[in-house]
mmCIF file of C-alpha atoms and ligand atoms in Angstrom:
data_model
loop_
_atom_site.group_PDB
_atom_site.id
_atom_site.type_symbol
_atom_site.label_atom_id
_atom_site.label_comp_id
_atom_site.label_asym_id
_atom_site.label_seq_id
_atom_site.Cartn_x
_atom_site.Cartn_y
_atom_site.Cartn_z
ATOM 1 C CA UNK A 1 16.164 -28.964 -24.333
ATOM 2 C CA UNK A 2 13.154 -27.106 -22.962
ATOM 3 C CA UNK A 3 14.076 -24.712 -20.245
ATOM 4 C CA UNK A 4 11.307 -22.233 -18.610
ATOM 5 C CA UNK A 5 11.653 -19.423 -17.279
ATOM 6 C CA UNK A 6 10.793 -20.623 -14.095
ATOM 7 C CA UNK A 7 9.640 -23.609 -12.636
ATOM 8 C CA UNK A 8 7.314 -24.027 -9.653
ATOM 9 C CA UNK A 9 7.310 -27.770 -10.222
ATOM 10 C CA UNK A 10 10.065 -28.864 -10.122
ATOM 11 C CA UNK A 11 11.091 -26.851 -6.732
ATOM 12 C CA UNK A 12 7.557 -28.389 -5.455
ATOM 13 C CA UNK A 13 9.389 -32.028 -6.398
ATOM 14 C CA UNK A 14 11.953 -31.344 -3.900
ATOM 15 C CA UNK A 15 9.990 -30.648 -0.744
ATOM 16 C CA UNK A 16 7.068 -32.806 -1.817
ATOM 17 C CA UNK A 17 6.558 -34.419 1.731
ATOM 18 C CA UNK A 18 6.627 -31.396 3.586
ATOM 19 C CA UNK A 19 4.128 -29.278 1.766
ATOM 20 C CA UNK A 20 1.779 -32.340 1.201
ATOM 21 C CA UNK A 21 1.448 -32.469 5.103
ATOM 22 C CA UNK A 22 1.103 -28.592 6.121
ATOM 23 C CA UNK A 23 -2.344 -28.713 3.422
ATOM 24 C CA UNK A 24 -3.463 -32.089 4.639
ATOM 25 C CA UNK A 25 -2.632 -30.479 8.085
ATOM 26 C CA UNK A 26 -4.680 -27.242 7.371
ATOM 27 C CA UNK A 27 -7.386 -29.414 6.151
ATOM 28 C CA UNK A 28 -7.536 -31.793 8.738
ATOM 29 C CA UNK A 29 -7.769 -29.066 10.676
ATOM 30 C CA UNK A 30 -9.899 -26.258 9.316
ATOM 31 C CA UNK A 31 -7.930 -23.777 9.454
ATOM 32 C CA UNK A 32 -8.181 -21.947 6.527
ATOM 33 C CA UNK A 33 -8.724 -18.337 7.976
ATOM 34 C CA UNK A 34 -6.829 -16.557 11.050
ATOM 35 C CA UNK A 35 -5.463 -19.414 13.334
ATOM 36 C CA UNK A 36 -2.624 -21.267 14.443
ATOM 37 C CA UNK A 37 -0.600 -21.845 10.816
ATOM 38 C CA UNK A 38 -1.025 -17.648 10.321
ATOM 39 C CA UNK A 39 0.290 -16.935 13.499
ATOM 40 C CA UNK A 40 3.245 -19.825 13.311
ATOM 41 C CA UNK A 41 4.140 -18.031 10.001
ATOM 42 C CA UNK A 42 4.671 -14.675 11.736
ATOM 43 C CA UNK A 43 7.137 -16.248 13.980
ATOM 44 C CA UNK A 44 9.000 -18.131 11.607
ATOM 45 C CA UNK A 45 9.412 -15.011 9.810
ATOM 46 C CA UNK A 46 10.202 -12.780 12.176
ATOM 47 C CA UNK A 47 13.198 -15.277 13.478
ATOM 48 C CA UNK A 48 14.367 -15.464 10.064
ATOM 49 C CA UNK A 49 14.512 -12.063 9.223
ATOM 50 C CA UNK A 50 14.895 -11.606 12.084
ATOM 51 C CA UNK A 51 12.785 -8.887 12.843
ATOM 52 C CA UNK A 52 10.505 -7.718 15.808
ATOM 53 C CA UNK A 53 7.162 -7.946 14.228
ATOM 54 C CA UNK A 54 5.347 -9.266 11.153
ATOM 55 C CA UNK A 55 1.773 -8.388 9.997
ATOM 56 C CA UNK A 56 0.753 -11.413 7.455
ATOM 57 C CA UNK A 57 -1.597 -10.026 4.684
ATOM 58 C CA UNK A 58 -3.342 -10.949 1.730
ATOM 59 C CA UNK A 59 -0.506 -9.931 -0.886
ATOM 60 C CA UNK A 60 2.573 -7.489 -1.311
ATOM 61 C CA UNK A 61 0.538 -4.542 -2.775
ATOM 62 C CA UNK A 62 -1.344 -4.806 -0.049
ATOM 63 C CA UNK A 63 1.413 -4.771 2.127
ATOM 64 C CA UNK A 64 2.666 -1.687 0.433
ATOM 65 C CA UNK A 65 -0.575 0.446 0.450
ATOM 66 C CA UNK A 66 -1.201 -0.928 4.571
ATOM 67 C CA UNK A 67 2.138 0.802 5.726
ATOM 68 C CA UNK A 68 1.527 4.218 3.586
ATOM 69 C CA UNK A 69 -2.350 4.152 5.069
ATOM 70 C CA UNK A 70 -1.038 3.749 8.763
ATOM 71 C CA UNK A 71 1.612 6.633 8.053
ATOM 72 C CA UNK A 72 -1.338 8.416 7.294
ATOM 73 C CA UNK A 73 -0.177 9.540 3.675
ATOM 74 C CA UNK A 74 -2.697 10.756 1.588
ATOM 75 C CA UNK A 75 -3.932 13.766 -0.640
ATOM 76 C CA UNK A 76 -1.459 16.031 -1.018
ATOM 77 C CA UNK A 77 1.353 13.996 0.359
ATOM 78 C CA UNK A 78 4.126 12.859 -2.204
ATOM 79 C CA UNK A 79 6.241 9.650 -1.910
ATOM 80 C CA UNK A 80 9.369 9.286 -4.035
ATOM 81 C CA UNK A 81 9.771 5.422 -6.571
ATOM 82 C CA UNK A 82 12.118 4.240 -8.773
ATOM 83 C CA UNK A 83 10.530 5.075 -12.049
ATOM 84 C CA UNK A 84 11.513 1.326 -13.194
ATOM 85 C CA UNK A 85 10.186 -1.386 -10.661
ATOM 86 C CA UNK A 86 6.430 -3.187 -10.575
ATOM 87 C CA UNK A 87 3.722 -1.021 -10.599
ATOM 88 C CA UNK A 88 2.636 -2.053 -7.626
ATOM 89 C CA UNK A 89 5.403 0.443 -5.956
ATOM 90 C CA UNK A 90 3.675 3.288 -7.745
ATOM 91 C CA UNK A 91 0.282 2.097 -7.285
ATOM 92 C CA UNK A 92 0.082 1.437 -3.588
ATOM 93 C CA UNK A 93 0.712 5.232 -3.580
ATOM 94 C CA UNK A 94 -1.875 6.520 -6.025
ATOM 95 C CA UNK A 95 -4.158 4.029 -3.926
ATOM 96 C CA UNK A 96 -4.215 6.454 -1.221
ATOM 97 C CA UNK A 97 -4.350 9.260 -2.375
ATOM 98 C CA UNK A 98 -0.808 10.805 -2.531
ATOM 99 C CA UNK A 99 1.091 11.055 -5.633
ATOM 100 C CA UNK A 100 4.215 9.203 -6.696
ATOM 101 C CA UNK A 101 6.994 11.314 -7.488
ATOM 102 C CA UNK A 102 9.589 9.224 -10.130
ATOM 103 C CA UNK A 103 13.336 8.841 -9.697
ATOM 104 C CA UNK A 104 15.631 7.342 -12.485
ATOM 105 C CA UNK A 105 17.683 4.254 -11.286
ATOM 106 C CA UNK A 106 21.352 3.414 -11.253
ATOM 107 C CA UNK A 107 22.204 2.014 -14.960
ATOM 108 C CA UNK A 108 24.621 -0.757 -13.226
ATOM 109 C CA UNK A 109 22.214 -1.566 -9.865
ATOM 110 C CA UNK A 110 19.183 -0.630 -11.456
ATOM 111 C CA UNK A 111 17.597 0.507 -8.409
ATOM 112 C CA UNK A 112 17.115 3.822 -7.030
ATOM 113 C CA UNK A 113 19.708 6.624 -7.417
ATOM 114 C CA UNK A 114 20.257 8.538 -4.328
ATOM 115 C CA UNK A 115 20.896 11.971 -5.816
ATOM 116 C CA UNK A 116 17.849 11.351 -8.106
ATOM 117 C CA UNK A 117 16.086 11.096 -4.657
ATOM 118 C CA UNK A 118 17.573 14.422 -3.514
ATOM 119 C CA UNK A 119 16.930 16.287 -6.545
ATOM 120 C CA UNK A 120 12.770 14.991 -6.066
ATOM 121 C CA UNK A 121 12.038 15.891 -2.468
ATOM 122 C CA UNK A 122 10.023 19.314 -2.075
ATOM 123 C CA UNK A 123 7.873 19.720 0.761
ATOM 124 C CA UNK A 124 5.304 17.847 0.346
ATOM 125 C CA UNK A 125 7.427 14.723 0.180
ATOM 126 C CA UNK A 126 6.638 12.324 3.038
ATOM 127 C CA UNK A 127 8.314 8.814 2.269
ATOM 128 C CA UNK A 128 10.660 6.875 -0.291
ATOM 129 C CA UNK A 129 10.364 3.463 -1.282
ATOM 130 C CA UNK A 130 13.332 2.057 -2.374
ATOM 131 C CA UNK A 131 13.095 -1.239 -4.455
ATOM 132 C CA UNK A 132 15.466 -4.106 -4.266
ATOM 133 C CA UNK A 133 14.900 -4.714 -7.710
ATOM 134 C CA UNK A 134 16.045 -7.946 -9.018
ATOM 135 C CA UNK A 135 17.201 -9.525 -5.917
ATOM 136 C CA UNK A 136 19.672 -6.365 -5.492
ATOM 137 C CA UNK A 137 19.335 -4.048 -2.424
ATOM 138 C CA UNK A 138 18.934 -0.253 -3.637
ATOM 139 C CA UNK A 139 21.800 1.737 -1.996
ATOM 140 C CA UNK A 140 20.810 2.077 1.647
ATOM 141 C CA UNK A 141 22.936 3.421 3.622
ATOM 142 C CA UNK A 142 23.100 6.498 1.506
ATOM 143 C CA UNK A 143 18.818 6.691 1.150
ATOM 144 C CA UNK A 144 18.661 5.995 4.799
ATOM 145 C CA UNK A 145 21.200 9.502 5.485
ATOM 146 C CA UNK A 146 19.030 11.185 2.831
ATOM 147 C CA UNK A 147 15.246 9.976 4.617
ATOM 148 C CA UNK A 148 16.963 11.335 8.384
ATOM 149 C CA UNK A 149 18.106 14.648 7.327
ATOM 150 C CA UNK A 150 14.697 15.268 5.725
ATOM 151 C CA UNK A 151 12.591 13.547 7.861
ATOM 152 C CA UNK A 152 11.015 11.476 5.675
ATOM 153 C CA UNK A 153 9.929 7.309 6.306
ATOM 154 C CA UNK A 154 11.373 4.427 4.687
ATOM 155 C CA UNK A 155 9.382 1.813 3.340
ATOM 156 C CA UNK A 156 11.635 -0.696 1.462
ATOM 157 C CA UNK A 157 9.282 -2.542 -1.390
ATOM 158 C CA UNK A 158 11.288 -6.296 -0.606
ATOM 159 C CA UNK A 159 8.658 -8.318 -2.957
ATOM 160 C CA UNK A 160 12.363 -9.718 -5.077
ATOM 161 C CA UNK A 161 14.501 -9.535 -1.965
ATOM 162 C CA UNK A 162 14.037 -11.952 0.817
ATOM 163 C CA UNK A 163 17.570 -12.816 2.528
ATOM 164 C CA UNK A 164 19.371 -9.897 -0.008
ATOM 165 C CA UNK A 165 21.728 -7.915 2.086
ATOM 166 C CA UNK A 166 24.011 -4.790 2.066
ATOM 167 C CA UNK A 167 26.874 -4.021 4.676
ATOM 168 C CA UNK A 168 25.413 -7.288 6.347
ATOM 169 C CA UNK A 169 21.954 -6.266 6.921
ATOM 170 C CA UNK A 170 19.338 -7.807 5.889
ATOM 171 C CA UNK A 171 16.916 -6.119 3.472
ATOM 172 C CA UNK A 172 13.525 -4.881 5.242
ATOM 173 C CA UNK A 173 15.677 -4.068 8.394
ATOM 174 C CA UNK A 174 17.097 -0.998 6.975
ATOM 175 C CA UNK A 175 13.861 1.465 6.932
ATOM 176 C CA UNK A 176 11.001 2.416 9.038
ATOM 177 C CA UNK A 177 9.103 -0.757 7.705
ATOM 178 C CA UNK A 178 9.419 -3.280 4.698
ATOM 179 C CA UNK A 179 6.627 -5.352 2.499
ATOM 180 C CA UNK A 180 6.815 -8.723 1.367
ATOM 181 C CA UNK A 181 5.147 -10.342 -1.630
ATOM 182 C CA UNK A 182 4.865 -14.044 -1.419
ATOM 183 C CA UNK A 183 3.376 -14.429 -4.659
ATOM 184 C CA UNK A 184 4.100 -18.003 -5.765
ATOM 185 C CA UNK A 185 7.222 -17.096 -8.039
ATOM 186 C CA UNK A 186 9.423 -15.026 -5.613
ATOM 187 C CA UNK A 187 12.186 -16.112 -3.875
ATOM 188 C CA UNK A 188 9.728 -17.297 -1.261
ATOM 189 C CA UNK A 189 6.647 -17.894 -2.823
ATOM 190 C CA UNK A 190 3.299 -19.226 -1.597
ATOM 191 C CA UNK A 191 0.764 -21.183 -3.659
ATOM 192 C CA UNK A 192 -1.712 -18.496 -4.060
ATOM 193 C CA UNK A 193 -1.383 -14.451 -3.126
ATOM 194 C CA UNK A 194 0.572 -14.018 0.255
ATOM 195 C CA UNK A 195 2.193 -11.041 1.991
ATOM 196 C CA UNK A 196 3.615 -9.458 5.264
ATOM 197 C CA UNK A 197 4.630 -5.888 6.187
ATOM 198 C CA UNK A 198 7.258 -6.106 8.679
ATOM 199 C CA UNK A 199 8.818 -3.376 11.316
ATOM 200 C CA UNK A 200 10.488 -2.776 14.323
ATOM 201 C CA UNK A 201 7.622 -0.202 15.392
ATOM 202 C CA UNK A 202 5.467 -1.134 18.215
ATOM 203 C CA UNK A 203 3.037 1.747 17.220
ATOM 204 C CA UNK A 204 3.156 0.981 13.477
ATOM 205 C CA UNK A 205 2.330 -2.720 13.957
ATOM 206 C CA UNK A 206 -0.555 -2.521 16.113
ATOM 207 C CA UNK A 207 -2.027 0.329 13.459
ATOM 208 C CA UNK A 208 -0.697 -2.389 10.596
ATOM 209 C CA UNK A 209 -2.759 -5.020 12.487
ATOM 210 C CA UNK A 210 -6.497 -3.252 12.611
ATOM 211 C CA UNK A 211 -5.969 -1.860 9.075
ATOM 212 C CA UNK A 212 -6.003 -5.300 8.096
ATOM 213 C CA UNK A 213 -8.509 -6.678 10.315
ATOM 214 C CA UNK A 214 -11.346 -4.565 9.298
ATOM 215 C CA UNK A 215 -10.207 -1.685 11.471
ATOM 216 C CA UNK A 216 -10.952 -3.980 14.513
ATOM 217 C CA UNK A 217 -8.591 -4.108 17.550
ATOM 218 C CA UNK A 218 -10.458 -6.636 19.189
ATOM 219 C CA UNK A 219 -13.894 -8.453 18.074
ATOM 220 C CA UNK A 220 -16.315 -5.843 16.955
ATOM 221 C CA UNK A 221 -14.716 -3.108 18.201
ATOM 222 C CA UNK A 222 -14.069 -0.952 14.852
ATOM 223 C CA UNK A 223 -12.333 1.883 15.637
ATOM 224 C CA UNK A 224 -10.922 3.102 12.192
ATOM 225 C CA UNK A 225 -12.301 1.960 8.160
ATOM 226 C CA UNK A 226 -10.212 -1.101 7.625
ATOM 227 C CA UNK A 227 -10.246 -3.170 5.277
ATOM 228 C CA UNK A 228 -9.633 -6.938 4.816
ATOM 229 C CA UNK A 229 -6.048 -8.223 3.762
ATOM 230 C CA UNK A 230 -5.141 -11.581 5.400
ATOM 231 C CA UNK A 231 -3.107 -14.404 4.698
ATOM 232 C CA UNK A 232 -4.773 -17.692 4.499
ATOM 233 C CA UNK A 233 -3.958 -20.758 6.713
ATOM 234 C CA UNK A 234 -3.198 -22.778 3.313
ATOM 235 C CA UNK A 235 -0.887 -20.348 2.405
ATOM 236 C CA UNK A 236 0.813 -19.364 5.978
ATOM 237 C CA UNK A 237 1.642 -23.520 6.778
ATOM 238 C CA UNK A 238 3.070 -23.799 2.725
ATOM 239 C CA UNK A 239 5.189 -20.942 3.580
ATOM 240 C CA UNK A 240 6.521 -22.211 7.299
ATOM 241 C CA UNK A 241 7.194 -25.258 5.097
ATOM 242 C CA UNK A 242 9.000 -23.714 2.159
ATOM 243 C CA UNK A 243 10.953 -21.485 5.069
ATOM 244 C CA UNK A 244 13.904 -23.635 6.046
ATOM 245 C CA UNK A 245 14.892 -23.902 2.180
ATOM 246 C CA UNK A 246 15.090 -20.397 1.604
ATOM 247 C CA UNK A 247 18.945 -19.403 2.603
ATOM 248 C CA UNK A 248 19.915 -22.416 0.724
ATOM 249 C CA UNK A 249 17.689 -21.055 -2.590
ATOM 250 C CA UNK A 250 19.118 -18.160 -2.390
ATOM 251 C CA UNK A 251 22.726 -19.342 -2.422
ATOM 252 C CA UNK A 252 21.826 -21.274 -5.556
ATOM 253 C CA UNK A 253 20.167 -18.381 -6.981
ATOM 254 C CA UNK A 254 23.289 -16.404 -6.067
ATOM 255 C CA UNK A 255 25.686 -19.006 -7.468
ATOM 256 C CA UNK A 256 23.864 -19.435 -10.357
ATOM 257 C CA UNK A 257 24.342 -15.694 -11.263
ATOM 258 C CA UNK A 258 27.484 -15.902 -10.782
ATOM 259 C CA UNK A 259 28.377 -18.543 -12.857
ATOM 260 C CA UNK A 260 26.180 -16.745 -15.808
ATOM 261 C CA UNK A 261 28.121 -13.802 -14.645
ATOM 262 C CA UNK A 262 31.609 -15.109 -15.417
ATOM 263 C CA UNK A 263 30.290 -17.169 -18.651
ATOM 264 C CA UNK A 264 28.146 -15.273 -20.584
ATOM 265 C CA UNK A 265 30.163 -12.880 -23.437
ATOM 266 C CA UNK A 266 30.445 -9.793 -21.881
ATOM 267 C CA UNK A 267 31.240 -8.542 -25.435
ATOM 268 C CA UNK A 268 27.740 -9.257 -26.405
ATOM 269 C CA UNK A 269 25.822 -8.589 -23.583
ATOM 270 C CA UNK A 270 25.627 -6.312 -20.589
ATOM 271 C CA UNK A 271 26.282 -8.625 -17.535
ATOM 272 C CA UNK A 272 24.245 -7.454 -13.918
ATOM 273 C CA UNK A 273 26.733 -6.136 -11.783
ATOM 274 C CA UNK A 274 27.066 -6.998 -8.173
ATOM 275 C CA UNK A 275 27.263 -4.472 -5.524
ATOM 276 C CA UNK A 276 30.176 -4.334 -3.020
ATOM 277 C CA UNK A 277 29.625 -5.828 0.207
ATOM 278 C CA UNK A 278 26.032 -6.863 -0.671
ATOM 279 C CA UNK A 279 24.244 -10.015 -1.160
ATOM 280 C CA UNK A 280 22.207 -10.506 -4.209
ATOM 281 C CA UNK A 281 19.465 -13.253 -4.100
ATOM 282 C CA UNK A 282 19.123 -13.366 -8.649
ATOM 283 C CA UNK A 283 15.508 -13.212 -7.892
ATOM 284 C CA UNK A 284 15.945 -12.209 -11.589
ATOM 285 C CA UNK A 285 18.850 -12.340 -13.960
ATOM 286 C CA UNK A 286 18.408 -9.303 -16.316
ATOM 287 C CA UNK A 287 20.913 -9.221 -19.543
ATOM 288 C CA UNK A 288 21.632 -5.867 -21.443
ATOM 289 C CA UNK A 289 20.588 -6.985 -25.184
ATOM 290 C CA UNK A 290 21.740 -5.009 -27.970
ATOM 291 C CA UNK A 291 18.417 -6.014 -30.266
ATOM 292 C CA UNK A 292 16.499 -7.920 -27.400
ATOM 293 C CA UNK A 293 13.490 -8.806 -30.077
ATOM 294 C CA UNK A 294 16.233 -10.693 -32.030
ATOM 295 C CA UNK A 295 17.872 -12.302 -28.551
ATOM 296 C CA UNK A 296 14.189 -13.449 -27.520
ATOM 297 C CA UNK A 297 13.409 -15.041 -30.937
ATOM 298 C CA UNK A 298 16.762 -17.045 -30.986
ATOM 299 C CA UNK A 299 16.258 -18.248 -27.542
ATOM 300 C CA UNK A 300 12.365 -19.046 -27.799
ATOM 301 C CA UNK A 301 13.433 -21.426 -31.146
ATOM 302 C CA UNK A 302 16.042 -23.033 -28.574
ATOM 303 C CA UNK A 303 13.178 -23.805 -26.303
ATOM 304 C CA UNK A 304 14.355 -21.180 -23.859
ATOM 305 C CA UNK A 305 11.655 -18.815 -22.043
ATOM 306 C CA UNK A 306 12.612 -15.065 -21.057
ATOM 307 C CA UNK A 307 10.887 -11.978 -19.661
ATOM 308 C CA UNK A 308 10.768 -8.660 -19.541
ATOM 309 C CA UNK A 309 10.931 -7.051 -16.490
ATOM 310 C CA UNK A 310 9.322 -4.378 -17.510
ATOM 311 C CA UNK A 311 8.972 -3.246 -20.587
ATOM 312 C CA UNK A 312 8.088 0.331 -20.017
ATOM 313 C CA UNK A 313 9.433 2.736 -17.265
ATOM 314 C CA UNK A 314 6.290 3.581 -15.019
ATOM 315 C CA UNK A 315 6.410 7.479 -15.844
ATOM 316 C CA UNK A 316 5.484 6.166 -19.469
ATOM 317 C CA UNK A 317 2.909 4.261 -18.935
ATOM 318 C CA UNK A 318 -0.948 5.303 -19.668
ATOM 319 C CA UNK A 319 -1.531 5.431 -15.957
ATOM 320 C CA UNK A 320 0.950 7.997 -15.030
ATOM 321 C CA UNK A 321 1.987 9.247 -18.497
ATOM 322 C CA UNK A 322 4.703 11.712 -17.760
ATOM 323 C CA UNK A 323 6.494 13.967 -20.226
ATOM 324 C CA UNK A 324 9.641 13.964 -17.758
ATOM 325 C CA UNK A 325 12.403 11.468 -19.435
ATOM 326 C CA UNK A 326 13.863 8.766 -17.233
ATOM 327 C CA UNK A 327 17.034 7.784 -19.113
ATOM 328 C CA UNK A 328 18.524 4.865 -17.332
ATOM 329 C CA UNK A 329 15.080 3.374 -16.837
ATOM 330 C CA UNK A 330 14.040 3.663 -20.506
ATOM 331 C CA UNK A 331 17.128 2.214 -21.446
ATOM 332 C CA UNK A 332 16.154 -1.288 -19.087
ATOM 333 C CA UNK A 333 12.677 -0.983 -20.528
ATOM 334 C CA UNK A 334 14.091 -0.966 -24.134
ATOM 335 C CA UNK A 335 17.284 -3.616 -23.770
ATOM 336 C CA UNK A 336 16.832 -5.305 -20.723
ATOM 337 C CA UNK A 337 16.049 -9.016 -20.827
ATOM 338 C CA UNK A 338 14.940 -11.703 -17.963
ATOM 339 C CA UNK A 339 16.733 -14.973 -18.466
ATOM 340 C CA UNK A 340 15.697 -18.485 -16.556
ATOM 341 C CA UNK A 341 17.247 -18.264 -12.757
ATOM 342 C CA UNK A 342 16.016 -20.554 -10.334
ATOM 343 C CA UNK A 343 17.489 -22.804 -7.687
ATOM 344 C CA UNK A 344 16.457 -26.185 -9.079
ATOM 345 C CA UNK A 345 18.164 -25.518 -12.529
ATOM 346 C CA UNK A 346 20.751 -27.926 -13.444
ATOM 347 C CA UNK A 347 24.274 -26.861 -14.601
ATOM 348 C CA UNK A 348 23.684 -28.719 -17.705
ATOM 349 C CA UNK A 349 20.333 -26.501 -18.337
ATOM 350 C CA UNK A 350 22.699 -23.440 -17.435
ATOM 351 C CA UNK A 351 25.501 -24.184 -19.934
ATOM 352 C CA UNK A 352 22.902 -24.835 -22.715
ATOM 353 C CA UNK A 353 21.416 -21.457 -21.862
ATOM 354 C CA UNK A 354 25.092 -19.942 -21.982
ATOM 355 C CA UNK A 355 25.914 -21.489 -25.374
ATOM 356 C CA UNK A 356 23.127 -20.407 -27.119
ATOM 357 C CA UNK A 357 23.671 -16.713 -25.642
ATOM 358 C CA UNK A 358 26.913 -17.262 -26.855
ATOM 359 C CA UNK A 359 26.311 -18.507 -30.365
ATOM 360 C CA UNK A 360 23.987 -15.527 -31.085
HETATM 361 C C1 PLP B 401 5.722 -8.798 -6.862
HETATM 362 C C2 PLP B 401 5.964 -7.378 -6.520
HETATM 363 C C3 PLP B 401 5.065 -6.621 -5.737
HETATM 364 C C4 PLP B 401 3.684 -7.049 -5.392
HETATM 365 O O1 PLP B 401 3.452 -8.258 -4.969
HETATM 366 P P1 PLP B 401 2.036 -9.011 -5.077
HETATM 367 O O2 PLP B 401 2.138 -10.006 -3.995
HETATM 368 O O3 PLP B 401 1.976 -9.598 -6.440
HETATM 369 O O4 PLP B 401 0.960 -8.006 -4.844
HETATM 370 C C5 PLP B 401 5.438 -5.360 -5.341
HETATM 371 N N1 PLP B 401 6.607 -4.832 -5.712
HETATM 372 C C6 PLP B 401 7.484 -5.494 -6.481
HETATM 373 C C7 PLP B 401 8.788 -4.842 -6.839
HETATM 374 C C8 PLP B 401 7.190 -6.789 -6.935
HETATM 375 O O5 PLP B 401 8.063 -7.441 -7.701
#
């Protein structure tokens, strides 16, 4: 059996009819930039969510960087990340000039320790971004008390996240404003680059909007350097398409790590563990390998693709290249290994990747 580790085809299968129409539609129609199928997006994401507005952009770094630039962080501002997460977290805040100040995660959530948050803030700090790495929201009720008392802003990075939850809430509903990657395998993924920044702030959005329009608010009328970060109509009517499905994926997702959950060998491996009255959305299932190298090999000769998500903590990379040790995040980028989630996996490609995890 061949299994990969995921498989945009096969979900495409499903929903064939639907997403051959919105690009015949687009086509038919020319709308390719701006226009009806961008703005229908925005709406059918906002009810979803549901929140009050969405800004549609060209992908989730952008997303990220947008939101920091209308805070107006810059030079001399710092922003607090999870020192294990994409770069793009860290990035979008060396891309404006600030710094990103590293926290270690939680070894059984993997996302973003709270007291590790405390322990960074000085007084130059001016925002957090917690990740929902995984699928998993980072503890938010605790970083939200944390962000008031200090006054700092919230941006939750929700690229793995769409429809995870914690107390009930959705994530991106928690902070001062969220980003959204729709790259093509998320939990919601487009057929290109895609992403939104979403918020509740009047003030924020319209600041959102002419950052992305070339620091237009109106035709010609430039009022601030922008820059240009859209969404295209292709991507915008595939994505008000896909929409509809995605509670659905994400219950298979969820079930599906849930099942590898209670039949995986906990003996041999570290299982994910699932936060109390939260929702995880498995936008990645992430195993604790004693000797991952030997894991992978075993797997790969059973036809089975994995990942590694990521292989080095971000204060170790060359980019930032800190001295300052992040324990529980060096210990993901040294054990931690991706295994084949999605929602069109069949239970018979899920007990053959068991068995073999099993067997080794
Ligand atoms: C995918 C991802 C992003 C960036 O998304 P792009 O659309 O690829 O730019 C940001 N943060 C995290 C945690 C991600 O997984």
């Amino acid at each position: 059996m061949k299994i990969p580790f995921v498989d945009l085809y096969a979900q495409y299968q499903t929903i064939k009819g639907d997403i051959d129409f919105a690009i015949e539609s687009v086509i038919a129609q020319s709308a390719y930039i701006g226009g009806n199928y961008v703005s229908k997006f925005e709406k059918d994401y906002e009810a979803w969510l549901p929140a009050k507005h969405i800004i549609s952009c060209a992908n989730g770094t952008d997303s990220l960087e947008i939101i920091l630039k209308a805070w107006n962080i810059g030079k001399g501002d710092e922003v607090i990340v999870p020192a294990m997460t994409w770069i793009s977290t860290a990035e979008a805040v060396s891309n404006v000039g600030a710094t990103p100040v590293f926290a270690d995660v939680d070894s059984a959530y993997y996302t973003i320790l709270p007291e590790e948050i405390t322990a960074k803030i000085t007084k130059n700090t001016k925002a957090i971004i917690p990740v929902h790495l995984y699928g998993q929201c980072a503890n938010m009720p605790e970083i939200m008390k944390i962000a008031r008392v200090n006054n700092l802003k919230v941006l939750e990075d929700c690229a793995q996240a769409h429809g995870a939850e914690i107390d009930g809430v959705r994530a991106g509903l928690w902070g001062d404003a969220a980003s959204f990657s729709f790259y093509p395998g998320k939990n919601l993924g487009s057929y290109g680059d895609a992403g939104c920044i979403t918020t509740n702030d009047d003030e924020l959005f319209e600041m959102c909007k002419i950052i992305t329009n070339h620091g237009q608010k109106g035709k010609h009328n430039h009022l601030i350097v922008g820059r240009n970060s859209r969404m295209d109509g292709m991507q915008a009517a595939i994505l008000s398409a896909k929409l509809p499905n995605l509670d659905q994926w994400n219950n298979s997702r969820n079930e599906k790590g849930i099942y590898y959950n209670s039949n995986i060998d906990p003996e041999k491996y570290g299982l994910p563990q699932l936060r109390e009255n939260s929702k995880h959305v498995f936008h990645i299932y992430s195993l604790v390998c004693k000797n991952r190298n030997y894991v992978v090999n075993e797997l790969n000769n059973a036809g089975i693709s994995t990942a590694v998500h990521y292989p080095t903590e971000l204060p170790a990379t060359k980019v930032y290249q800190s001295s300052e040790v992040f324990p529980n995040s060096k210990h993901m980028a040294n054990h931690n290994l991706s295994i084949p989630i999605y929602p069109e996996m069949t239970i018979e490609q899920l007990d053959y990747v068991i068995d073999i995890l099993n067997k080794i």
